[in-house]
Coordinates of C-alpha atoms in Angstrom, one line a residue:
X73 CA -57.3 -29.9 -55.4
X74 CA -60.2 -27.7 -55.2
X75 CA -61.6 -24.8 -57.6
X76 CA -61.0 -21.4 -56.3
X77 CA -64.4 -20.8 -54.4
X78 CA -66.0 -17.2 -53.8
X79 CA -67.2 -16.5 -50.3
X80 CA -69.3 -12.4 -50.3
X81 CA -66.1 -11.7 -51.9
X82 CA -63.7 -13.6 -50.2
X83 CA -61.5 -16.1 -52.4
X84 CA -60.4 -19.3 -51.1
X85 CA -58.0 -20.9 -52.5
X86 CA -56.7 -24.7 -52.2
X87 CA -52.9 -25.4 -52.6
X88 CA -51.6 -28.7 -53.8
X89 CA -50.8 -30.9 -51.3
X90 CA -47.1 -32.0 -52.1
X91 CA -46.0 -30.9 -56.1
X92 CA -47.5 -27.2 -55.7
X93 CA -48.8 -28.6 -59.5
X94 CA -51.0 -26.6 -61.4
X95 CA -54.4 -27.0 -62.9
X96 CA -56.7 -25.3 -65.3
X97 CA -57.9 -21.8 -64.2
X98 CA -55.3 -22.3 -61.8
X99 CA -54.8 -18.6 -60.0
X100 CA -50.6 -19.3 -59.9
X101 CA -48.4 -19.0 -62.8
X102 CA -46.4 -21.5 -60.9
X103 CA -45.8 -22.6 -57.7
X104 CA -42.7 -24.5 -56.2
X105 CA -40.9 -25.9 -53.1
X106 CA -36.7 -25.3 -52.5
X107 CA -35.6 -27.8 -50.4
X108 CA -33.6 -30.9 -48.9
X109 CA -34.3 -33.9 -47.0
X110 CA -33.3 -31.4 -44.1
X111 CA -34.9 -28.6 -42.8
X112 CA -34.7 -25.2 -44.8
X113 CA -37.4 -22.2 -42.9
X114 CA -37.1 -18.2 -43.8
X115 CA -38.1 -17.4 -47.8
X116 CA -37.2 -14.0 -47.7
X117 CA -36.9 -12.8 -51.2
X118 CA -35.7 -9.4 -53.6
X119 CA -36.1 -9.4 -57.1
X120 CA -32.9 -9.7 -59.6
X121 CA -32.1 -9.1 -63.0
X122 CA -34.1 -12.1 -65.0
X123 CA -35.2 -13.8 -61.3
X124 CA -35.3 -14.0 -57.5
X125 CA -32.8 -14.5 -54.9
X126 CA -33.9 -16.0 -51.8
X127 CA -32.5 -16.3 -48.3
X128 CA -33.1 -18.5 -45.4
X129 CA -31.9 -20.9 -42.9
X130 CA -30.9 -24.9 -44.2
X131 CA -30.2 -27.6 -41.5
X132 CA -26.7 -29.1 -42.7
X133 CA -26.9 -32.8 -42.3
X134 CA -25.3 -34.4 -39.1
X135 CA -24.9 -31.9 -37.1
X136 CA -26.2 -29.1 -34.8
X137 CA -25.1 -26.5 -37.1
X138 CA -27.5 -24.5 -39.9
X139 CA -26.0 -22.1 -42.4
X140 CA -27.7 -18.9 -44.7
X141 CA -29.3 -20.9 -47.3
X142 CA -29.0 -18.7 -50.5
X143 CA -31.7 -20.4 -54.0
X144 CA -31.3 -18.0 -57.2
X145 CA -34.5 -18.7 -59.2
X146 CA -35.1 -17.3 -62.8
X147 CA -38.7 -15.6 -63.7
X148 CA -40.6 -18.8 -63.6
X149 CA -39.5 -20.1 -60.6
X150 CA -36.9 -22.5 -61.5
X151 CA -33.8 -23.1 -59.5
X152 CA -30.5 -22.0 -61.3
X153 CA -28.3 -22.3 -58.3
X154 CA -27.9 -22.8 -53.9
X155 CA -25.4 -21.9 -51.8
X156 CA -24.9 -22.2 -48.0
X157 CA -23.2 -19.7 -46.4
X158 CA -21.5 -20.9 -42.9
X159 CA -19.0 -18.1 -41.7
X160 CA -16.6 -19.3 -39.3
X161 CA -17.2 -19.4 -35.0
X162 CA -20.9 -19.0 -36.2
X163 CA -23.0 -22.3 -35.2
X164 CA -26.3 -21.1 -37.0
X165 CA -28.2 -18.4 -38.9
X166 CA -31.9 -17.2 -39.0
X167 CA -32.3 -14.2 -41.7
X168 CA -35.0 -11.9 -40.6
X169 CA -35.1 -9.8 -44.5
X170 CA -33.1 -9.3 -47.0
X171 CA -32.4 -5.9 -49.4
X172 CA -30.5 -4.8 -52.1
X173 CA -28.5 -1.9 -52.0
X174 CA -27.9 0.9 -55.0
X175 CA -24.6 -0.7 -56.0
X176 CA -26.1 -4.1 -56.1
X177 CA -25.0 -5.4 -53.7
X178 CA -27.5 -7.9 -51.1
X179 CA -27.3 -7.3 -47.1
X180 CA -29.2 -9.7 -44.8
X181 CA -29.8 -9.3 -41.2
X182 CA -31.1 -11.5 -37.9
X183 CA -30.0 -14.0 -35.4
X184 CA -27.3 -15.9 -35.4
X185 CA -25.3 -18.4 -32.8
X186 CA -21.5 -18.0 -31.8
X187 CA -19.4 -20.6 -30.5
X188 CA -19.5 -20.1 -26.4
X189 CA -22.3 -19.2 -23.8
X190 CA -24.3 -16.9 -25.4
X191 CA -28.1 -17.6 -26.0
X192 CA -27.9 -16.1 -29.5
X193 CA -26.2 -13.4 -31.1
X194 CA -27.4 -10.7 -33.8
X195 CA -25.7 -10.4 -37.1
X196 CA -25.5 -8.4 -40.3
X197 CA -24.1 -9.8 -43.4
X198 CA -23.0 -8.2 -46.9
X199 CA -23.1 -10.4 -50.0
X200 CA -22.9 -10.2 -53.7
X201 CA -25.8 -11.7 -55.8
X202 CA -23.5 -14.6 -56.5
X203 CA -23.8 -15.4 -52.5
X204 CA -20.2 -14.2 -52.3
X205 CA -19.3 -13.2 -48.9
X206 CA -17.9 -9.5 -48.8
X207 CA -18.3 -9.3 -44.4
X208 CA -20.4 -10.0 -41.6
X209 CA -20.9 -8.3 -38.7
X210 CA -22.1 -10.2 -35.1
X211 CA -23.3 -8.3 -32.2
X212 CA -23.1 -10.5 -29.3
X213 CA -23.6 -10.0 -25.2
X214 CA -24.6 -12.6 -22.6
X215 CA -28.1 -12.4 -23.4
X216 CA -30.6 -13.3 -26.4
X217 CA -29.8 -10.3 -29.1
X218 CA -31.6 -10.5 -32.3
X219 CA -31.9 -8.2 -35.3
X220 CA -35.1 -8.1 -37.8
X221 CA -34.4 -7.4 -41.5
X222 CA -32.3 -4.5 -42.6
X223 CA -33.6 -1.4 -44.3
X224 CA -31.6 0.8 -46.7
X225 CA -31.2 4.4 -46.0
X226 CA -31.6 7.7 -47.8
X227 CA -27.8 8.0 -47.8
X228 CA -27.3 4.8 -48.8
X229 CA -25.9 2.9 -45.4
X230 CA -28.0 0.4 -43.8
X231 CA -30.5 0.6 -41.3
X232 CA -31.1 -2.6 -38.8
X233 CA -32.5 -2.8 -35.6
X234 CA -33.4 -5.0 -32.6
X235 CA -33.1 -6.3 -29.0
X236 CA -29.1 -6.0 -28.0
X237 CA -27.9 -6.5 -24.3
X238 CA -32.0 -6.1 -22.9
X239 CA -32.7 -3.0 -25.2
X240 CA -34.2 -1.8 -27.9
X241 CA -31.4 -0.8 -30.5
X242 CA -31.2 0.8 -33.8
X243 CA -28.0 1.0 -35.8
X244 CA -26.8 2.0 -38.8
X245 CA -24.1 0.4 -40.6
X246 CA -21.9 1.8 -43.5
X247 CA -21.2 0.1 -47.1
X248 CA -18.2 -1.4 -45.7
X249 CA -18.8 -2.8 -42.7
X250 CA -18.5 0.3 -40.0
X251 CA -21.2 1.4 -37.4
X252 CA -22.2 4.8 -38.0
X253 CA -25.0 4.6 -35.5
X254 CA -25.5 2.1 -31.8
X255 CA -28.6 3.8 -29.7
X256 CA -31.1 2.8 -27.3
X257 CA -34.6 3.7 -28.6
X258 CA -37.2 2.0 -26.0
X259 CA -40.9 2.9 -26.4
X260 CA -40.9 6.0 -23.5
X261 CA -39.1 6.4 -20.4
X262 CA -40.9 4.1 -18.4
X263 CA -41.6 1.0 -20.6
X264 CA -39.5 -0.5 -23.0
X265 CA -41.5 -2.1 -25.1
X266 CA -40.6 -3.4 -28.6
X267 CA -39.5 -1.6 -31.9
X268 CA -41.1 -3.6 -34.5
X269 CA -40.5 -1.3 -37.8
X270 CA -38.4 0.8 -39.7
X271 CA -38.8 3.2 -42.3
X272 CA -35.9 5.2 -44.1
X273 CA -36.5 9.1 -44.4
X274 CA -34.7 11.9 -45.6
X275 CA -31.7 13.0 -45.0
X276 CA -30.1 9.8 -43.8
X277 CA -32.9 9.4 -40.6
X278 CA -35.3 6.9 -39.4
X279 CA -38.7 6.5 -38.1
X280 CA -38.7 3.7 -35.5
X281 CA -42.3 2.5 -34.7
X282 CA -42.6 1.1 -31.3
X283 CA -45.6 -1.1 -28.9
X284 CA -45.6 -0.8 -25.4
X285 CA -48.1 0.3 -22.5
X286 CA -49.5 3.3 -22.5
X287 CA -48.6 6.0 -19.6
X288 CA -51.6 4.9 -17.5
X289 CA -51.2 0.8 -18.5
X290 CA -54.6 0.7 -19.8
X291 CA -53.9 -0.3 -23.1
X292 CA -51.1 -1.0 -25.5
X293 CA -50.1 2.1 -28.0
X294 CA -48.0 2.4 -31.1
X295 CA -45.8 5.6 -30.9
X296 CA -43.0 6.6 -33.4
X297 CA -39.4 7.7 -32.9
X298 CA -37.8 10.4 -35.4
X299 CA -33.9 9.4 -35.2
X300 CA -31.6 11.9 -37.0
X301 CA -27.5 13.2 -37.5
X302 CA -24.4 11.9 -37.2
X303 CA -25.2 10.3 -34.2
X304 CA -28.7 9.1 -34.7
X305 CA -30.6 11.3 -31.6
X306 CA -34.2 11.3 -31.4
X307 CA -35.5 14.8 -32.3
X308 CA -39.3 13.9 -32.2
X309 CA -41.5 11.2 -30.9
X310 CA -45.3 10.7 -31.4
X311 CA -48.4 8.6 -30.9
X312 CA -49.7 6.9 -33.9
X313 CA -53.3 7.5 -33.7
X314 CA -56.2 4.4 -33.4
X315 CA -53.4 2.3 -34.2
X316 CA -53.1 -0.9 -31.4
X317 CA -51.4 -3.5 -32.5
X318 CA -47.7 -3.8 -33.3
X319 CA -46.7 -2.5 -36.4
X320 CA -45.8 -5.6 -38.6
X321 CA -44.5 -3.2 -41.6
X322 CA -44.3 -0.1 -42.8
X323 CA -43.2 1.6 -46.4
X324 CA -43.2 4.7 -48.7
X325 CA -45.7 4.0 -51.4
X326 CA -46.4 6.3 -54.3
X327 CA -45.2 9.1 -51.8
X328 CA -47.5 7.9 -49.1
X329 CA -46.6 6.2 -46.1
X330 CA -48.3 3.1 -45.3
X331 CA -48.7 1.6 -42.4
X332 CA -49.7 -2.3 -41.3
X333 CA -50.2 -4.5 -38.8
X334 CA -52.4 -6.7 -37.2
X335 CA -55.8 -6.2 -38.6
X336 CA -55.3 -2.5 -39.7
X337 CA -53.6 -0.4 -41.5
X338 CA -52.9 3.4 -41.4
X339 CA -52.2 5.8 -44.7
X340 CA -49.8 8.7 -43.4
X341 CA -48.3 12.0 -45.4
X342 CA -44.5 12.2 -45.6
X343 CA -44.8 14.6 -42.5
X344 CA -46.7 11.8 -40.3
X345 CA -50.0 13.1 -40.6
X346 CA -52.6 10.6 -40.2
X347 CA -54.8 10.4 -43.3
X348 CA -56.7 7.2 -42.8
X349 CA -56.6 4.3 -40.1
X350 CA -58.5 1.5 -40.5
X351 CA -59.2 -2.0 -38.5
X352 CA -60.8 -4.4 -40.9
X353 CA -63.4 -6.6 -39.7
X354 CA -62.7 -10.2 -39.9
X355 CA -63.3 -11.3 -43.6
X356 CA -63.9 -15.6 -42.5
X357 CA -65.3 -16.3 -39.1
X358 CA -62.3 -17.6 -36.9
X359 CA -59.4 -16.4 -38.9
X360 CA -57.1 -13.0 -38.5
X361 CA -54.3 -12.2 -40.6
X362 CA -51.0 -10.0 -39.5
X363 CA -49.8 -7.9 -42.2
X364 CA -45.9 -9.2 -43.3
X365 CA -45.2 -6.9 -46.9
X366 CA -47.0 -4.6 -49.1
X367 CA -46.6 -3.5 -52.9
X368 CA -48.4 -0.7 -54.7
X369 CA -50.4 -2.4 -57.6
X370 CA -50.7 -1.3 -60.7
X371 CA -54.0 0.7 -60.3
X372 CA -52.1 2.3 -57.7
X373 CA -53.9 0.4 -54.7
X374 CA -52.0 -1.4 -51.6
X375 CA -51.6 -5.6 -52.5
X376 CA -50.6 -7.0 -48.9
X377 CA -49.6 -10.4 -48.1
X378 CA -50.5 -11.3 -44.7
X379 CA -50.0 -14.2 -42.4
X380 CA -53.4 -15.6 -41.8
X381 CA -54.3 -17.7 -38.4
X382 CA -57.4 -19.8 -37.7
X383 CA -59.5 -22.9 -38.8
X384 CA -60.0 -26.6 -37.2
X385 CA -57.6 -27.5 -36.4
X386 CA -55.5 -24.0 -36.0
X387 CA -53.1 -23.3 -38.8
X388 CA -51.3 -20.0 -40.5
X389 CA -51.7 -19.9 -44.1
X390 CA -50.6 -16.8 -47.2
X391 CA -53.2 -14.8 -47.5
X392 CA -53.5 -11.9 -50.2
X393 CA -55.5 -8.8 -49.9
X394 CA -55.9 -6.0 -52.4
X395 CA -56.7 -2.8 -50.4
X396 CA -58.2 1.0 -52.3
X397 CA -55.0 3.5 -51.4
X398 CA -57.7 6.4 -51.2
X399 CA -60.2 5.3 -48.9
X400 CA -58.9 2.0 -46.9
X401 CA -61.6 -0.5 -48.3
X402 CA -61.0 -4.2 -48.9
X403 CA -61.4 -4.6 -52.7
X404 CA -60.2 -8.3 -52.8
X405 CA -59.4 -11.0 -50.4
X406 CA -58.3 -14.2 -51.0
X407 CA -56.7 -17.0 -48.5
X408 CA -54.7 -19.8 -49.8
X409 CA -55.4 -22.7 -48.0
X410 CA -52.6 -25.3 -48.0
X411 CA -54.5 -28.3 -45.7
X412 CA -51.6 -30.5 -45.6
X413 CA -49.8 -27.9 -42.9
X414 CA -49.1 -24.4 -42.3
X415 CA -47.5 -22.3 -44.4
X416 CA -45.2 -18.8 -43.5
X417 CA -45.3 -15.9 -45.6
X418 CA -42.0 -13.4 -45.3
X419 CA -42.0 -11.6 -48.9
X420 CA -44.0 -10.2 -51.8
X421 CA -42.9 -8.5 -55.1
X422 CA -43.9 -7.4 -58.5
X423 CA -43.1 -9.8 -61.4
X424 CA -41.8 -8.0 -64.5
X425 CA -46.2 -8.3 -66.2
X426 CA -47.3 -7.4 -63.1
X427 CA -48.4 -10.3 -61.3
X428 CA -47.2 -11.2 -57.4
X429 CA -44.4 -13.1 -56.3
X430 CA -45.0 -14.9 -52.9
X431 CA -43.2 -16.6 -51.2
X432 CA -41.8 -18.2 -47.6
X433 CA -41.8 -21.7 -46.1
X434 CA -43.6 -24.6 -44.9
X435 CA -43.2 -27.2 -42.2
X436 CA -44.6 -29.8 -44.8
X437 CA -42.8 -29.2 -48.2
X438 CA -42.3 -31.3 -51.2
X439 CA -39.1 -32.2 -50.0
X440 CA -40.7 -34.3 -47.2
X441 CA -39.6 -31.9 -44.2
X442 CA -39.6 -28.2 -44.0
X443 CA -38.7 -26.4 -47.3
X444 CA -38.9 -22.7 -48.7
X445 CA -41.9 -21.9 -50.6
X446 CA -42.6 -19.6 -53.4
X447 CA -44.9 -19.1 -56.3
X448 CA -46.7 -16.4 -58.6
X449 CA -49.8 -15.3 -58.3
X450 CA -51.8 -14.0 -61.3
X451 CA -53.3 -10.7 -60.8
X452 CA -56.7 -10.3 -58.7
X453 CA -59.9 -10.3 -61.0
X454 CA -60.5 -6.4 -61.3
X455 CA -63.8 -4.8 -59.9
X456 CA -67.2 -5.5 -62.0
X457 CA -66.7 -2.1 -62.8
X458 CA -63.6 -2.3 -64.2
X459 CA -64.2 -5.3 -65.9
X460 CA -63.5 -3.8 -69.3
X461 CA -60.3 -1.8 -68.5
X462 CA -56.9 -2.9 -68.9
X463 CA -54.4 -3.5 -66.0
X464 CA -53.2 0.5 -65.1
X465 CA -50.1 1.4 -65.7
X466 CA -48.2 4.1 -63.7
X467 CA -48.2 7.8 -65.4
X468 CA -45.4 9.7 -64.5
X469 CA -45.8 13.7 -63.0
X470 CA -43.4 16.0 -62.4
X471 CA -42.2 18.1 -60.4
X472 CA -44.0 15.9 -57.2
X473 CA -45.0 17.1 -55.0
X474 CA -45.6 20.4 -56.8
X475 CA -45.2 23.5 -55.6
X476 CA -45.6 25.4 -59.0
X477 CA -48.0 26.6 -60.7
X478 CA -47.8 23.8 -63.3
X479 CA -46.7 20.5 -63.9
X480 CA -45.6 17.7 -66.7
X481 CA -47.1 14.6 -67.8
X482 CA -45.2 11.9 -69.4
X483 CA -47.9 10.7 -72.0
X484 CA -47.8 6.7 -72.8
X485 CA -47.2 6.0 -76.7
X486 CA -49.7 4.6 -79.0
X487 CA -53.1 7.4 -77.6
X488 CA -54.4 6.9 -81.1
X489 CA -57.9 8.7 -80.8
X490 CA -56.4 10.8 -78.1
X491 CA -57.4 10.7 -74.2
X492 CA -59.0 12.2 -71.4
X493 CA -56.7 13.4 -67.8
X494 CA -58.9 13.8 -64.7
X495 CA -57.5 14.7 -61.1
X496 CA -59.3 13.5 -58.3
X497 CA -59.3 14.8 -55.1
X498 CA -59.0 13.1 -51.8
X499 CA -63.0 13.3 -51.7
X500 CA -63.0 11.4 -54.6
X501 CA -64.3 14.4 -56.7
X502 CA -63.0 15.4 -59.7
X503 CA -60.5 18.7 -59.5
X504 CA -59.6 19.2 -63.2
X505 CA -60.5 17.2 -66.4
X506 CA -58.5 18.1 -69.6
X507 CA -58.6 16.0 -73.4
X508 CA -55.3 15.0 -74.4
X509 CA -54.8 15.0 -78.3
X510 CA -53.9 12.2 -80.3
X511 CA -49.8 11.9 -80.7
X512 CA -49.0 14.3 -78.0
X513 CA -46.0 13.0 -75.7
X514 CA -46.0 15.7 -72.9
X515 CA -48.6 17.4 -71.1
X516 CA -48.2 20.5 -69.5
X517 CA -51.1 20.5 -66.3
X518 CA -52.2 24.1 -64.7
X519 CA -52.0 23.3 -60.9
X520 CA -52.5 26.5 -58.9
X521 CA -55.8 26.1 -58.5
X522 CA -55.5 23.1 -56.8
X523 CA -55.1 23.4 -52.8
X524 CA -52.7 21.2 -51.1
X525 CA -53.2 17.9 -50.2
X526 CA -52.7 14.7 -52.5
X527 CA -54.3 13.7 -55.6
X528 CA -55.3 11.2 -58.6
X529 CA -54.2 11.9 -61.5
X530 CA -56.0 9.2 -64.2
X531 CA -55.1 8.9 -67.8
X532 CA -58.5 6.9 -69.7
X533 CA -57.4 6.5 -73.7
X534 CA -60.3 5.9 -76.4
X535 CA -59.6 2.3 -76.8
X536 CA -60.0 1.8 -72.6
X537 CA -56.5 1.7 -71.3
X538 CA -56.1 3.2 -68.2
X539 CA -52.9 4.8 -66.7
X540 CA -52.7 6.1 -63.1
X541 CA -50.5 8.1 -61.0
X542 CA -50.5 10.3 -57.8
X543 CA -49.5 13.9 -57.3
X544 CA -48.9 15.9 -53.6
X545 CA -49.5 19.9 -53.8
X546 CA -47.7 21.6 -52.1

């Protein structure tokens, strides 16, 4: 095991070879492998009451067949139950994501294998977080159909999408079971191309985010799809500017839409206005990472867990990047280097102090085979010049986005010598600054002298906690 090592501000990191142990100044909490003597990939993961559930695919022993594998972990990692799932006529499964929905409940979408001729077969499954079985849905023609993870939407039905019958599909699928939506959404009229992410939206639509040729086949393009109704019809569609690659994920964050993929990343409004695009340079010669999930930290900048590619010989390995929401800068980066194989990364969430839960699977696991991975990650070192402040938490605004001529601030507890409220704009310059009296609990802010556009709004108390939230004015 090697000592984290700092590169100009890059972080490697060495993972233990076979018992994920820990060591002093170790940068995990913990770390630990969920597997068989069999073969278990996927490690897509949502965050429970008092744990994790994770979902993936487990090799059943003697035969052909592989079933959902479902591991409940508590907060440190430890497993408190498994459970394979293995619905009837189904041969095997391979989850692409995992959510849960408002009542609870878990859905998990992918690819799946029927009994008969089919190359493969797309399915959506509904579960309780005891792995209960409430239905699954298959979706299967004489060709190769696959879904990618589901999404939940604004009206609280379920969003997945994918490659059905040799085109690009998006459906939605109600609470119990029914399609509400079955449409072809290719990447124009004259290419296909591939839909590669889906964000929820308002009123029970979807933006689909496709790659394919542009008109004159010069180069590839990403363009987005604005689905909408009862019958999900595409009312807009647009090019996503400077932006390549494939979109690998996309989310609303603090009110902002971000956008990631292969090297780059894009900040849009909730109207799909382009505030910043950016392609990173390569932080370690001969290594690239592709985004796979983002969280909002709690200084209110983008953490993404990326799958990172390169070395001698080649390998993919997690890689962790902590990215400033305002202007698109890399503010930490740090690879973790497992040497004994590669390693997948499918999911990252927020544990309940505020450090990151990883996790996926390796070829090479404890087990001795292939086995799901997961582990938490203590909290990147803050900047040098926030070396002294506390870990932000989130301040709460209201009305936002405002279109008023004042809002509310939910003041933390415990101010003691009072504090000081600054607004920055999206120039970084400070809009309004206001002292906040000792013992006060909420703050009314004067904001019509603030244009639109989106803001900072950063809470410093006497004793050098920091809280930090966002406001949109309208």
């Amino acid at each position: 095991m090697r000592a984290k090592a700092l590169i100009t501000g890059f972080a490697l990191l060495w993972w233990a070879t076979a018992a994920f142990a820990q060591w002093p100044g170790s940068p995990f909490a913990w770390q630990n492998g969920y597997g068989t003597a069999q073969y278990e990939s996927g490690g897509y993961a949502v965050r429970l009451q008092g744990g994790y559930l994770m979902v993936g695919t487990h090799g059943i022993p003697n035969s052909t067949r592989s079933a959902l594998y479902v591991v409940r972990l508590n907060d440190i990692g430890d497993t408190l139950w498994t459970r394979n799932i293995m619905p009837q006529r189904l041969q095997w499964f391979e989850p692409q994501g995992i959510i849960q929905d408002g009542a609870g409940n878990l859905v998990v979408s992918g690819s799946c294998r029927g009994w008969g001729a089919t190359m493969g077969d797309a399915f959506v499954l509904k579960m309780n977080t005891q792995a209960d079985t409430a239905w699954v849905r298959t979706f299967q023609t004489t060709g190769t159909d696959s879904f990618l993870g589901p999404t939940l939407s604004t009206d609280g039905n379920y969003f997945v999408y994918g490659w059905i019958n040799f085109q690009n599909r998006v459906l939605k699928v109600s609470p119990t079971g029914a399609v509400l939506w079955n449409v072809a959404s290719n990447h124009s009229s004259a290419f296909l191309g591939n839909n590669t992410a889906l964000l929820a939206v308002g009123g029970g639509g979807c933006w689909v985010f496709s790659n394919g040729p542009d008109a004159q086949q010069q180069r590839l393009e990403t363009r987005v799809h604005a689905l909408t109704g009862a019958a999900g019809t595409e009312t807009a569609q647009w090019l996503l500017p400077r932006f390549q690659y494939p979109v690998t994920h996309v989310a609303t964050l603090n009110n902002e839409i971000v956008v990631s993929g292969s090297q780059e990343m894009a900040k849009l409004t909730p109207q799909g206005d382009t505030v910043w695009t950016r392609r990173f340079a390569r932080s370690r010669p001969g290594w690239a990472w592709v985004a796979r999930a983002v969280q909002p930290d709690a200084l209110g900048d983008y953490a993404v867990l990326a799958e990172a590619g390169g070395g001698s010989p080649y390998s993919y390995q997690f890689q962790l990047l902590r990215i400033d929401s305002q202007r698109g800068q890399v503010r930490n980066d740090t690879l973790l280097l497992r040497p004994t194989g590669n390693t997948y990364p499918k999911s990252l969430l927020l544990a309940p102090n505020g450090d990151y839960f990883i996790s996926g699977y390796t070829p090479v696991g404890p087990s001795g085979g292939p086995d799901l991975i997961a582990a938490q990650f203590r909290r990147f070192k803050p900047l040098p010049t926030r070396a002294a402040q506390r870990l932000a938490e989130v301040l709460q605004v209201y009305p936002n986005p405002a279109g008023g001529a004042a809002v509310q601030v939910r003041l933390p507890d415990g101010l003691g010598r009072g504090a000081n409220l600054v607004i920055i704009d999206a120039r970084g310059q400070t809009a309004r600054r206001q002292a906040v009296p000792a013992g006060q609990q909420l703050l009314v802010l004067p904001v019509a002298a603030l244009s639109a556009g989106l803001y900072v709004v950063r809470l410093q108390a006497a004793d050098g906690r920091v809280w930090g939230g966002r406001l949109v004015r309208e």
